[in-house]
PDB file of C-alpha atoms in Angstrom:
ATOM      1  CA  MET A   1     -61.919-131.433  97.921  1.00 51.00           C
ATOM      2  CA  THR A   2     -62.060-133.271 101.128  1.00 61.00           C
ATOM      3  CA  LYS A   3     -65.389-132.179 103.257  1.00 69.00           C
ATOM      4  CA  SER A   4     -65.248-131.887 106.985  1.00 73.00           C
ATOM      5  CA  ALA A   5     -67.750-133.071 109.448  1.00 77.00           C
ATOM      6  CA  LYS A   6     -68.956-129.486 109.600  1.00 79.00           C
ATOM      7  CA  ASP A   7     -69.795-129.334 105.958  1.00 81.00           C
ATOM      8  CA  VAL A   8     -71.744-132.683 106.339  1.00 84.00           C
ATOM      9  CA  VAL A   9     -73.755-131.059 109.241  1.00 86.00           C
ATOM     10  CA  GLU A  10     -74.387-128.089 107.264  1.00 86.00           C
ATOM     11  CA  PHE A  11     -75.430-129.815 104.277  1.00 88.00           C
ATOM     12  CA  THR A  12     -77.701-132.088 106.257  1.00 90.00           C
ATOM     13  CA  LEU A  13     -79.455-129.100 107.526  1.00 90.00           C
ATOM     14  CA  LEU A  14     -80.074-127.667 104.370  1.00 90.00           C
ATOM     15  CA  PHE A  15     -81.272-130.788 102.853  1.00 92.00           C
ATOM     16  CA  ASN A  16     -83.681-131.296 105.639  1.00 93.00           C
ATOM     17  CA  ARG A  17     -85.090-127.791 105.192  1.00 92.00           C
ATOM     18  CA  TYR A  18     -85.430-127.971 101.262  1.00 93.00           C
ATOM     19  CA  LYS A  19     -85.942-131.841 100.433  1.00 94.00           C
ATOM     20  CA  THR A  20     -89.798-131.804 100.402  1.00 94.00           C
ATOM     21  CA  GLN A  21     -90.066-128.290  98.469  1.00 94.00           C
ATOM     22  CA  VAL A  22     -87.610-129.760  95.820  1.00 95.00           C
ATOM     23  CA  TYR A  23     -89.183-133.068  95.743  1.00 95.00           C
ATOM     24  CA  ASN A  24     -92.730-131.856  95.265  1.00 94.00           C
ATOM     25  CA  TYR A  25     -91.434-129.529  92.465  1.00 95.00           C
ATOM     26  CA  VAL A  26     -89.779-132.109  90.462  1.00 94.00           C
ATOM     27  CA  VAL A  27     -92.364-134.762  90.937  1.00 93.00           C
ATOM     28  CA  LYS A  28     -95.039-132.256  89.993  1.00 92.00           C
ATOM     29  CA  MET A  29     -93.162-130.953  87.160  1.00 92.00           C
ATOM     30  CA  ILE A  30     -92.333-133.997  85.460  1.00 91.00           C
ATOM     31  CA  SER A  31     -94.731-136.706  86.864  1.00 86.00           C
ATOM     32  CA  ASP A  32     -92.321-139.462  86.829  1.00 88.00           C
ATOM     33  CA  THR A  33     -91.273-140.394  90.380  1.00 90.00           C
ATOM     34  CA  MET A  34     -88.056-142.499  89.299  1.00 92.00           C
ATOM     35  CA  THR A  35     -86.557-139.802  87.194  1.00 93.00           C
ATOM     36  CA  ALA A  36     -87.606-137.371  89.868  1.00 94.00           C
ATOM     37  CA  GLU A  37     -85.735-139.173  92.505  1.00 94.00           C
ATOM     38  CA  ASP A  38     -82.614-139.233  90.384  1.00 94.00           C
ATOM     39  CA  ILE A  39     -82.705-135.466  89.480  1.00 95.00           C
ATOM     40  CA  VAL A  40     -83.211-134.617  93.342  1.00 95.00           C
ATOM     41  CA  GLN A  41     -80.303-136.848  94.273  1.00 94.00           C
ATOM     42  CA  ASN A  42     -78.122-135.262  91.359  1.00 94.00           C
ATOM     43  CA  VAL A  43     -78.909-131.668  92.523  1.00 94.00           C
ATOM     44  CA  PHE A  44     -78.303-132.081  96.378  1.00 93.00           C
ATOM     45  CA  LEU A  45     -75.142-134.223  95.686  1.00 92.00           C
ATOM     46  CA  LYS A  46     -73.978-131.223  93.182  1.00 92.00           C
ATOM     47  CA  LEU A  47     -74.825-128.837  96.255  1.00 92.00           C
ATOM     48  CA  PHE A  48     -72.806-130.861  98.601  1.00 90.00           C
ATOM     49  CA  GLU A  49     -69.729-130.642  96.213  1.00 88.00           C
ATOM     50  CA  ARG A  50     -70.175-126.911  95.631  1.00 87.00           C
ATOM     51  CA  MET A  51     -71.449-125.713  98.879  1.00 84.00           C
ATOM     52  CA  ASP A  52     -67.698-124.159  99.353  1.00 80.00           C
ATOM     53  CA  THR A  53     -68.006-122.199  96.147  1.00 82.00           C
ATOM     54  CA  ILE A  54     -71.529-120.833  96.847  1.00 79.00           C
ATOM     55  CA  ARG A  55     -70.405-117.607  98.484  1.00 69.00           C
ATOM     56  CA  ASN A  56     -73.815-116.120  99.562  1.00 75.00           C
ATOM     57  CA  LYS A  57     -75.424-118.649 101.764  1.00 70.00           C
ATOM     58  CA  ASN A  58     -78.655-116.827 101.829  1.00 74.00           C
ATOM     59  CA  SER A  59     -79.004-117.801  98.087  1.00 85.00           C
ATOM     60  CA  ILE A  60     -78.896-121.419  98.525  1.00 89.00           C
ATOM     61  CA  ARG A  61     -82.395-122.061  98.203  1.00 90.00           C
ATOM     62  CA  TYR A  62     -82.085-119.931  94.849  1.00 91.00           C
ATOM     63  CA  TRP A  63     -79.127-121.910  93.712  1.00 92.00           C
ATOM     64  CA  ILE A  64     -81.047-125.212  94.286  1.00 93.00           C
ATOM     65  CA  PHE A  65     -84.101-124.285  92.502  1.00 94.00           C
ATOM     66  CA  THR A  66     -82.088-123.077  89.272  1.00 93.00           C
ATOM     67  CA  ALA A  67     -80.113-126.396  89.446  1.00 94.00           C
ATOM     68  CA  VAL A  68     -83.413-128.255  89.734  1.00 94.00           C
ATOM     69  CA  ARG A  69     -85.073-126.292  86.975  1.00 94.00           C
ATOM     70  CA  ASN A  70     -82.056-126.987  84.615  1.00 93.00           C
ATOM     71  CA  GLU A  71     -82.416-130.555  84.975  1.00 93.00           C
ATOM     72  CA  VAL A  72     -86.194-130.632  84.951  1.00 93.00           C
ATOM     73  CA  TYR A  73     -85.966-128.494  81.669  1.00 92.00           C
ATOM     74  CA  MET A  74     -83.231-130.823  80.125  1.00 91.00           C
ATOM     75  CA  PHE A  75     -85.323-133.834  81.060  1.00 91.00           C
ATOM     76  CA  ILE A  76     -88.630-132.217  79.580  1.00 88.00           C
ATOM     77  CA  ARG A  77     -86.768-131.325  76.460  1.00 87.00           C
ATOM     78  CA  SER A  78     -85.157-134.760  75.784  1.00 84.00           C
ATOM     79  CA  LYS A  79     -88.310-136.875  76.600  1.00 74.00           C
ATOM     80  CA  LYS A  80     -91.099-134.360  75.535  1.00 64.00           C
ATOM     81  CA  VAL A  81     -93.166-135.510  78.341  1.00 48.00           C
ATOM     82  CA  LYS A  82     -96.596-136.348  77.414  1.00 51.00           C
ATOM     83  CA  ALA A  83     -99.332-134.303  78.867  1.00 45.00           C
ATOM     84  CA  ASP A  84    -101.331-137.306  80.136  1.00 47.00           C
ATOM     85  CA  GLN A  85     -98.035-139.063  81.641  1.00 47.00           C
ATOM     86  CA  PHE A  86     -98.861-139.299  85.530  1.00 46.00           C
ATOM     87  CA  ASN A  87     -98.527-142.077  87.884  1.00 47.00           C
ATOM     88  CA  VAL A  88    -101.629-143.375  88.906  1.00 43.00           C
ATOM     89  CA  ILE A  89    -101.725-145.272  92.160  1.00 43.00           C
ATOM     90  CA  ASP A  90    -103.434-148.659  91.795  1.00 43.00           C
ATOM     91  CA  SER A  91    -106.354-148.952  94.333  1.00 40.00           C
ATOM     92  CA  ASP A  92    -104.698-152.501  94.913  1.00 42.00           C
ATOM     93  CA  GLU A  93    -101.342-150.903  96.140  1.00 42.00           C
ATOM     94  CA  LEU A  94    -103.287-148.779  98.780  1.00 42.00           C
ATOM     95  CA  GLU A  95    -101.821-149.438 102.272  1.00 46.00           C
ATOM     96  CA  VAL A  96    -105.186-148.938 104.262  1.00 44.00           C
ATOM     97  CA  GLU A  97    -105.208-149.929 108.100  1.00 47.00           C
ATOM     98  CA  SER A  98    -108.985-150.151 108.445  1.00 54.00           C
ATOM     99  CA  GLY A  99    -111.955-150.421 106.353  1.00 57.00           C
ATOM    100  CA  GLU A 100    -113.383-147.158 107.434  1.00 57.00           C
ATOM    101  CA  ASP A 101    -110.318-145.413 105.958  1.00 65.00           C
ATOM    102  CA  ILE A 102    -110.683-146.933 102.466  1.00 66.00           C
ATOM    103  CA  SER A 103    -113.133-144.504 101.040  1.00 68.00           C
ATOM    104  CA  ALA A 104    -111.019-141.283 102.661  1.00 67.00           C
ATOM    105  CA  GLN A 105    -107.861-142.763 101.209  1.00 66.00           C
ATOM    106  CA  VAL A 106    -109.380-143.302  97.736  1.00 69.00           C
ATOM    107  CA  GLU A 107    -110.968-139.868  97.482  1.00 69.00           C
ATOM    108  CA  LEU A 108    -107.312-138.437  98.801  1.00 70.00           C
ATOM    109  CA  ASN A 109    -105.700-140.158  96.074  1.00 75.00           C
ATOM    110  CA  GLU A 110    -108.340-139.428  93.443  1.00 79.00           C
ATOM    111  CA  THR A 111    -107.890-135.558  94.552  1.00 80.00           C
ATOM    112  CA  LYS A 112    -104.147-136.020  94.067  1.00 82.00           C
ATOM    113  CA  ASN A 113    -104.423-137.648  90.492  1.00 84.00           C
ATOM    114  CA  ILE A 114    -107.011-134.967  89.448  1.00 86.00           C
ATOM    115  CA  ILE A 115    -104.585-132.264  90.464  1.00 87.00           C
ATOM    116  CA  MET A 116    -101.647-133.920  88.707  1.00 88.00           C
ATOM    117  CA  GLN A 117    -103.802-134.738  85.639  1.00 88.00           C
ATOM    118  CA  GLU A 118    -104.726-131.051  85.508  1.00 89.00           C
ATOM    119  CA  LEU A 119    -101.358-129.621  86.073  1.00 90.00           C
ATOM    120  CA  ASN A 120    -100.023-131.957  83.400  1.00 89.00           C
ATOM    121  CA  LYS A 121    -102.475-130.237  80.843  1.00 90.00           C
ATOM    122  CA  MET A 122    -101.394-126.916  81.622  1.00 91.00           C
ATOM    123  CA  PRO A 123     -98.580-125.288  79.859  1.00 92.00           C
ATOM    124  CA  ASN A 124     -95.272-125.473  81.812  1.00 90.00           C
ATOM    125  CA  GLU A 125     -95.153-121.619  82.479  1.00 91.00           C
ATOM    126  CA  GLN A 126     -98.542-121.693  84.411  1.00 93.00           C
ATOM    127  CA  LYS A 127     -97.817-124.929  86.168  1.00 93.00           C
ATOM    128  CA  GLU A 128     -94.375-124.081  87.186  1.00 94.00           C
ATOM    129  CA  VAL A 129     -95.661-120.873  88.997  1.00 94.00           C
ATOM    130  CA  PHE A 130     -98.420-122.706  90.761  1.00 94.00           C
ATOM    131  CA  ILE A 131     -96.088-125.547  91.886  1.00 94.00           C
ATOM    132  CA  LEU A 132     -93.558-123.089  93.223  1.00 94.00           C
ATOM    133  CA  LYS A 133     -96.206-121.022  94.929  1.00 93.00           C
ATOM    134  CA  GLU A 134     -98.214-124.064  96.470  1.00 92.00           C
ATOM    135  CA  TYR A 135     -95.686-126.795  96.851  1.00 92.00           C
ATOM    136  CA  SER A 136     -92.137-125.174  97.261  1.00 92.00           C
ATOM    137  CA  GLY A 137     -93.430-122.024  99.358  1.00 90.00           C
ATOM    138  CA  PHE A 138     -91.991-119.388  97.111  1.00 93.00           C
ATOM    139  CA  SER A 139     -93.061-115.818  97.545  1.00 92.00           C
ATOM    140  CA  TYR A 140     -94.384-113.717  94.362  1.00 93.00           C
ATOM    141  CA  LYS A 141     -91.113-111.780  94.529  1.00 93.00           C
ATOM    142  CA  GLU A 142     -88.838-115.141  94.790  1.00 93.00           C
ATOM    143  CA  ILE A 143     -91.030-116.604  91.861  1.00 94.00           C
ATOM    144  CA  SER A 144     -90.544-113.513  89.694  1.00 94.00           C
ATOM    145  CA  ALA A 145     -86.460-113.702  90.391  1.00 93.00           C
ATOM    146  CA  LEU A 146     -86.144-117.322  89.655  1.00 93.00           C
ATOM    147  CA  LEU A 147     -88.275-117.373  86.422  1.00 93.00           C
ATOM    148  CA  LYS A 148     -87.033-113.764  85.522  1.00 93.00           C
ATOM    149  CA  ILE A 149     -90.523-112.701  85.036  1.00 94.00           C
ATOM    150  CA  ASN A 150     -92.512-109.817  86.516  1.00 93.00           C
ATOM    151  CA  GLU A 151     -94.675-110.082  89.581  1.00 92.00           C
ATOM    152  CA  GLY A 152     -97.702-109.072  87.696  1.00 91.00           C
ATOM    153  CA  LEU A 153     -97.134-112.033  85.517  1.00 93.00           C
ATOM    154  CA  VAL A 154     -96.592-114.449  88.307  1.00 93.00           C
ATOM    155  CA  LYS A 155    -100.109-113.427  89.677  1.00 91.00           C
ATOM    156  CA  SER A 156    -101.886-113.729  86.523  1.00 92.00           C
ATOM    157  CA  ARG A 157    -100.303-117.206  85.619  1.00 93.00           C
ATOM    158  CA  LEU A 158    -101.166-118.284  89.146  1.00 92.00           C
ATOM    159  CA  PHE A 159    -104.813-117.214  88.716  1.00 92.00           C
ATOM    160  CA  LYS A 160    -105.263-118.947  85.509  1.00 92.00           C
ATOM    161  CA  ALA A 161    -103.889-122.065  87.005  1.00 93.00           C
ATOM    162  CA  ARG A 162    -106.150-122.006  89.782  1.00 92.00           C
ATOM    163  CA  GLN A 163    -109.122-121.367  87.663  1.00 91.00           C
ATOM    164  CA  LYS A 164    -108.337-124.400  85.866  1.00 91.00           C
ATOM    165  CA  LEU A 165    -107.997-126.536  88.900  1.00 91.00           C
ATOM    166  CA  ILE A 166    -111.157-124.849  90.577  1.00 89.00           C
ATOM    167  CA  GLY A 167    -113.107-125.714  87.725  1.00 87.00           C
ATOM    168  CA  ARG A 168    -111.917-129.474  87.581  1.00 84.00           C
ATOM    169  CA  LEU A 169    -112.330-130.097  91.236  1.00 81.00           C
ATOM    170  CA  SER A 170    -115.763-128.364  91.472  1.00 78.00           C
ATOM    171  CA  SER A 171    -117.074-130.501  88.344  1.00 74.00           C
ATOM    172  CA  LEU A 172    -115.962-133.505  90.270  1.00 66.00           C
ATOM    173  CA  VAL A 173    -117.828-132.471  93.304  1.00 60.00           C
ATOM    174  CA  ASN A 174    -121.017-131.914  91.476  1.00 57.00           C
TER     175      ASN A 174
ATOM    176  CA  MET B   1    -107.987-109.888  86.515  1.00 60.00           C
ATOM    177  CA  ASP B   2    -110.209-107.698  88.897  1.00 80.00           C
ATOM    178  CA  GLU B   3    -108.943-106.235  91.834  1.00 82.00           C
ATOM    179  CA  THR B   4    -111.176-108.298  94.278  1.00 86.00           C
ATOM    180  CA  ILE B   5    -109.665-111.636  92.919  1.00 87.00           C
ATOM    181  CA  ILE B   6    -106.174-110.042  93.161  1.00 88.00           C
ATOM    182  CA  ILE B   7    -106.646-109.183  97.157  1.00 90.00           C
ATOM    183  CA  ILE B   8    -108.272-112.568  97.880  1.00 91.00           C
ATOM    184  CA  GLN B   9    -105.440-114.415  95.904  1.00 90.00           C
ATOM    185  CA  THR B  10    -102.807-112.282  97.829  1.00 91.00           C
ATOM    186  CA  TYR B  11    -104.667-113.133 101.079  1.00 92.00           C
ATOM    187  CA  PHE B  12    -104.537-116.862 100.396  1.00 91.00           C
ATOM    188  CA  ASP B  13    -100.768-116.623  99.640  1.00 91.00           C
ATOM    189  CA  GLY B  14     -99.997-114.974 102.822  1.00 90.00           C
ATOM    190  CA  GLU B  15     -99.041-111.895 101.259  1.00 90.00           C
ATOM    191  CA  LEU B  16    -101.656-109.478 101.840  1.00 90.00           C
ATOM    192  CA  GLU B  17    -100.670-106.524 104.294  1.00 89.00           C
ATOM    193  CA  LYS B  18    -102.540-106.485 107.752  1.00 89.00           C
ATOM    194  CA  SER B  19    -103.583-103.029 106.861  1.00 89.00           C
ATOM    195  CA  SER B  20    -105.388-104.131 103.724  1.00 87.00           C
ATOM    196  CA  GLU B  21    -107.366-106.803 105.465  1.00 89.00           C
ATOM    197  CA  PRO B  22    -110.311-104.730 106.492  1.00 89.00           C
ATOM    198  CA  HIS B  23    -110.705-103.943 102.926  1.00 90.00           C
ATOM    199  CA  LEU B  24    -110.795-107.531 102.032  1.00 89.00           C
ATOM    200  CA  PHE B  25    -113.472-108.268 104.647  1.00 90.00           C
ATOM    201  CA  ASN B  26    -115.735-105.387 103.575  1.00 90.00           C
ATOM    202  CA  LEU B  27    -115.276-106.855  99.872  1.00 88.00           C
ATOM    203  CA  LEU B  28    -116.552-110.211 101.131  1.00 89.00           C
ATOM    204  CA  ALA B  29    -119.563-108.746 103.078  1.00 91.00           C
ATOM    205  CA  GLN B  30    -120.759-106.665 100.110  1.00 89.00           C
ATOM    206  CA  ASP B  31    -119.996-108.699  97.108  1.00 88.00           C
ATOM    207  CA  GLU B  32    -121.503-112.458  96.616  1.00 90.00           C
ATOM    208  CA  GLU B  33    -119.230-113.405  93.834  1.00 89.00           C
ATOM    209  CA  ALA B  34    -116.123-112.749  96.187  1.00 89.00           C
ATOM    210  CA  ARG B  35    -117.516-114.557  98.721  1.00 91.00           C
ATOM    211  CA  ASN B  36    -117.983-117.655  96.159  1.00 90.00           C
ATOM    212  CA  TYR B  37    -114.283-117.317  95.022  1.00 90.00           C
ATOM    213  CA  PHE B  38    -112.972-117.075  98.535  1.00 91.00           C
ATOM    214  CA  ARG B  39    -114.788-120.409  99.205  1.00 91.00           C
ATOM    215  CA  GLN B  40    -113.747-122.054  95.999  1.00 89.00           C
ATOM    216  CA  LEU B  41    -109.939-121.010  96.656  1.00 90.00           C
ATOM    217  CA  SER B  42    -110.263-122.397 100.327  1.00 91.00           C
ATOM    218  CA  GLU B  43    -111.293-125.672  99.166  1.00 88.00           C
ATOM    219  CA  LEU B  44    -108.422-125.821  96.355  1.00 89.00           C
ATOM    220  CA  LYS B  45    -106.129-124.879  99.240  1.00 89.00           C
ATOM    221  CA  LYS B  46    -107.289-127.861 101.130  1.00 88.00           C
ATOM    222  CA  SER B  47    -106.977-130.133  98.035  1.00 87.00           C
ATOM    223  CA  VAL B  48    -103.653-129.006  97.105  1.00 88.00           C
ATOM    224  CA  ASN B  49    -102.393-129.451 100.746  1.00 88.00           C
ATOM    225  CA  SER B  50    -103.561-133.079 100.656  1.00 85.00           C
ATOM    226  CA  ALA B  51    -101.492-133.647  97.632  1.00 85.00           C
ATOM    227  CA  VAL B  52     -98.215-132.855  99.197  1.00 88.00           C
ATOM    228  CA  GLU B  53     -95.753-135.715  98.518  1.00 89.00           C
ATOM    229  CA  GLU B  54     -93.715-137.025 101.319  1.00 90.00           C
ATOM    230  CA  PHE B  55     -89.847-137.117 100.790  1.00 92.00           C
ATOM    231  CA  PRO B  56     -89.175-140.913 100.330  1.00 92.00           C
ATOM    232  CA  TYR B  57     -87.105-142.436 103.225  1.00 92.00           C
ATOM    233  CA  GLU B  58     -85.139-144.592 100.647  1.00 92.00           C
ATOM    234  CA  LEU B  59     -84.185-141.637  98.675  1.00 91.00           C
ATOM    235  CA  GLU B  60     -83.080-139.705 101.778  1.00 91.00           C
ATOM    236  CA  GLU B  61     -80.837-142.974 102.923  1.00 90.00           C
ATOM    237  CA  ARG B  62     -79.467-143.055  99.470  1.00 90.00           C
ATOM    238  CA  ILE B  63     -78.343-139.290  99.159  1.00 90.00           C
ATOM    239  CA  LEU B  64     -76.903-139.306 102.647  1.00 88.00           C
ATOM    240  CA  SER B  65     -75.169-142.563 102.533  1.00 87.00           C
ATOM    241  CA  SER B  66     -73.646-141.556  99.096  1.00 84.00           C
ATOM    242  CA  LEU B  67     -72.155-138.379 100.812  1.00 79.00           C
ATOM    243  CA  ILE B  68     -70.003-140.741 102.851  1.00 74.00           C
ATOM    244  CA  THR B  69     -68.906-142.630  99.746  1.00 71.00           C
ATOM    245  CA  GLU B  70     -68.127-139.164  97.969  1.00 65.00           C
ATOM    246  CA  ASN B  71     -66.125-137.948 100.860  1.00 64.00           C
ATOM    247  CA  LYS B  72     -64.077-141.084 100.962  1.00 63.00           C
ATOM    248  CA  ASN B  73     -63.629-140.940  97.284  1.00 63.00           C
ATOM    249  CA  SER B  74     -62.372-137.158  97.419  1.00 60.00           C
ATOM    250  CA  VAL B  75     -59.615-138.223 100.011  1.00 58.00           C
ATOM    251  CA  PHE B  76     -58.178-140.625  97.601  1.00 61.00           C
ATOM    252  CA  SER B  77     -58.796-138.401  94.572  1.00 60.00           C
ATOM    253  CA  PHE B  78     -56.733-135.769  96.274  1.00 60.00           C
ATOM    254  CA  PHE B  79     -53.852-138.056  96.492  1.00 59.00           C
ATOM    255  CA  ARG B  80     -54.459-139.266  92.856  1.00 62.00           C
ATOM    256  CA  THR B  81     -54.631-135.782  91.290  1.00 64.00           C
ATOM    257  CA  ASN B  82     -51.855-134.368  93.467  1.00 70.00           C
ATOM    258  CA  LEU B  83     -49.624-137.366  93.317  1.00 75.00           C
ATOM    259  CA  ILE B  84     -46.272-135.540  92.338  1.00 78.00           C
ATOM    260  CA  PRO B  85     -46.560-132.471  94.606  1.00 81.00           C
ATOM    261  CA  ALA B  86     -47.421-135.037  97.228  1.00 81.00           C
ATOM    262  CA  PHE B  87     -44.427-137.119  96.717  1.00 85.00           C
ATOM    263  CA  SER B  88     -42.255-134.095  96.428  1.00 88.00           C
ATOM    264  CA  LEU B  89     -43.765-133.032  99.901  1.00 89.00           C
ATOM    265  CA  VAL B  90     -42.708-136.596 101.260  1.00 91.00           C
ATOM    266  CA  VAL B  91     -39.043-136.289  99.750  1.00 92.00           C
ATOM    267  CA  VAL B  92     -38.656-132.695 101.221  1.00 93.00           C
ATOM    268  CA  ILE B  93     -39.716-133.823 104.730  1.00 94.00           C
ATOM    269  CA  VAL B  94     -37.419-136.901 104.574  1.00 94.00           C
ATOM    270  CA  LEU B  95     -34.513-134.773 103.434  1.00 94.00           C
ATOM    271  CA  PHE B  96     -35.122-132.253 106.135  1.00 93.00           C
ATOM    272  CA  VAL B  97     -35.044-135.004 108.837  1.00 94.00           C
ATOM    273  CA  LEU B  98     -31.801-136.381 107.612  1.00 94.00           C
ATOM    274  CA  VAL B  99     -30.126-133.047 107.475  1.00 94.00           C
ATOM    275  CA  TYR B 100     -31.284-132.543 111.221  1.00 94.00           C
ATOM    276  CA  ILE B 101     -29.770-135.795 112.200  1.00 93.00           C
ATOM    277  CA  PHE B 102     -26.722-135.371 110.377  1.00 94.00           C
ATOM    278  CA  SER B 103     -26.093-132.009 111.802  1.00 93.00           C
ATOM    279  CA  VAL B 104     -26.648-133.213 115.440  1.00 92.00           C
ATOM    280  CA  GLU B 105     -24.364-136.139 114.737  1.00 92.00           C
ATOM    281  CA  LEU B 106     -21.694-133.936 113.420  1.00 93.00           C
ATOM    282  CA  ARG B 107     -22.024-131.610 116.313  1.00 92.00           C
ATOM    283  CA  ASP B 108     -21.439-134.691 118.582  1.00 92.00           C
ATOM    284  CA  TYR B 109     -18.702-135.858 116.704  1.00 93.00           C
ATOM    285  CA  LYS B 110     -16.747-132.531 116.896  1.00 93.00           C
ATOM    286  CA  SER B 111     -17.190-132.357 120.589  1.00 92.00           C
ATOM    287  CA  ARG B 112     -15.643-135.889 120.725  1.00 93.00           C
ATOM    288  CA  VAL B 113     -12.676-134.950 118.788  1.00 94.00           C
ATOM    289  CA  GLU B 114     -11.879-132.050 120.973  1.00 93.00           C
ATOM    290  CA  ILE B 115     -12.084-134.067 124.091  1.00 93.00           C
ATOM    291  CA  ILE B 116      -9.840-136.778 122.433  1.00 93.00           C
ATOM    292  CA  THR B 117      -7.356-134.052 121.097  1.00 93.00           C
ATOM    293  CA  ASN B 118      -7.048-132.676 124.797  1.00 93.00           C
ATOM    294  CA  VAL B 119      -6.489-135.867 126.189  1.00 92.00           C
ATOM    295  CA  VAL B 120      -3.672-136.766 123.775  1.00 93.00           C
ATOM    296  CA  LYS B 121      -2.134-133.253 124.376  1.00 93.00           C
ATOM    297  CA  THR B 122      -2.153-133.870 128.188  1.00 91.00           C
ATOM    298  CA  GLN B 123      -0.749-137.335 127.608  1.00 91.00           C
ATOM    299  CA  ASN B 124       1.845-135.992 125.342  1.00 91.00           C
ATOM    300  CA  GLU B 125       2.938-133.296 128.086  1.00 89.00           C
ATOM    301  CA  THR B 126       3.172-136.042 130.742  1.00 88.00           C
ATOM    302  CA  ILE B 127       5.294-138.339 128.572  1.00 87.00           C
ATOM    303  CA  GLU B 128       7.621-135.381 127.888  1.00 85.00           C
ATOM    304  CA  LEU B 129       7.897-134.609 131.504  1.00 84.00           C
ATOM    305  CA  LEU B 130       8.736-138.315 132.204  1.00 83.00           C
ATOM    306  CA  ILE B 131      11.393-138.584 129.611  1.00 79.00           C
ATOM    307  CA  ASN B 132      13.106-135.308 130.654  1.00 77.00           C
ATOM    308  CA  SER B 133      13.271-136.398 134.415  1.00 73.00           C
ATOM    309  CA  SER B 134      14.851-139.848 133.322  1.00 68.00           C
ATOM    310  CA  LEU B 135      17.860-138.261 131.443  1.00 65.00           C
ATOM    311  CA  PRO B 136      21.185-137.982 133.194  1.00 67.00           C
ATOM    312  CA  PRO B 137      22.481-134.491 134.180  1.00 66.00           C
ATOM    313  CA  VAL B 138      23.929-132.714 131.354  1.00 67.00           C
ATOM    314  CA  GLU B 139      27.234-130.989 131.429  1.00 70.00           C
ATOM    315  CA  VAL B 140      28.267-128.921 128.783  1.00 66.00           C
ATOM    316  CA  GLN B 141      31.830-128.329 128.519  1.00 63.00           C
ATOM    317  CA  ALA B 142      33.483-125.436 126.768  1.00 58.00           C
ATOM    318  CA  GLY B 143      36.417-125.437 124.453  1.00 60.00           C
ATOM    319  CA  TRP B 144      39.809-125.028 125.662  1.00 61.00           C
ATOM    320  CA  GLU B 145      39.914-121.424 126.681  1.00 61.00           C
ATOM    321  CA  ASN B 146      36.839-121.373 129.276  1.00 59.00           C
ATOM    322  CA  GLU B 147      36.709-124.532 131.446  1.00 58.00           C
ATOM    323  CA  ILE B 148      32.937-124.696 132.179  1.00 60.00           C
ATOM    324  CA  ILE B 149      30.423-122.474 130.674  1.00 62.00           C
ATOM    325  CA  ILE B 150      27.194-123.788 131.980  1.00 63.00           C
ATOM    326  CA  LYS B 151      26.829-126.376 134.634  1.00 62.00           C
ATOM    327  CA  THR B 152      23.673-127.895 135.536  1.00 63.00           C
ATOM    328  CA  ASN B 153      22.074-127.596 139.003  1.00 63.00           C
ATOM    329  CA  LEU B 154      20.964-131.027 139.006  1.00 57.00           C
TER     330      LEU B 154
END
């Protein structure tokens, strides 16, 4: 079906609102930037095609994340992503403007890598709850609706995930 | 999971009700472990926020430009998938236009025929009059008993 200019504008607004949340969810779930980009692109194009069929405009975020989850789990099932598979940024590739920023930049990337490493060690259920909460801005209620689990379980998984990360990061500081 | 941890976690997630905040501050004032967990969670939040990935510009460009392509394709695919109905529609429109043109022409032709008929009729009457006036006076003679039955006044 042909899309009008209004549809394109509406899509662009939605895209700008959710792009970072969706991208962070996918990248952190699968730890593969290239595939993550493909998944994000597929989901947003699917959204553009089916925008007219989504009757309840308030549930668009729910629709996007359901579609993204399906793609992510399809990828995880097909590739059986290894726990230690993550993108380590080579320090040679860092774009640093001045010498003083180097240590800050390295520290930042180290923190990022440690978080990714620790997330990859977690079971998917814990990891997903943590990512949805911290990187996609979902509330307990929204996570429970999306994952079809109760709020108590959401809080408990979140606590476990945080405990692991706190342990890992504090050992780094010490 | 004990209640203190749940409250601290809920506070950091922005889901603790305002009315429960004094309770949290009381707990923090009294409990060393709670203060410790609060500090750890605060550090974790900072680290997590620093690990947010920016949406890649190239990907954004790729998605938005493929929208335009998709939109163009959908126009072509409309004609591809609806070729027969589209063709029928065109034929119907052409026939409708032809019928309209012919009906206008027919009306015009009819009025022209009427005008010509009237002209011919008038001319015919004129001719008849002319022929009649050029004839010699007519005398009709009766038989041998009545001399003249009719006599013209001409």
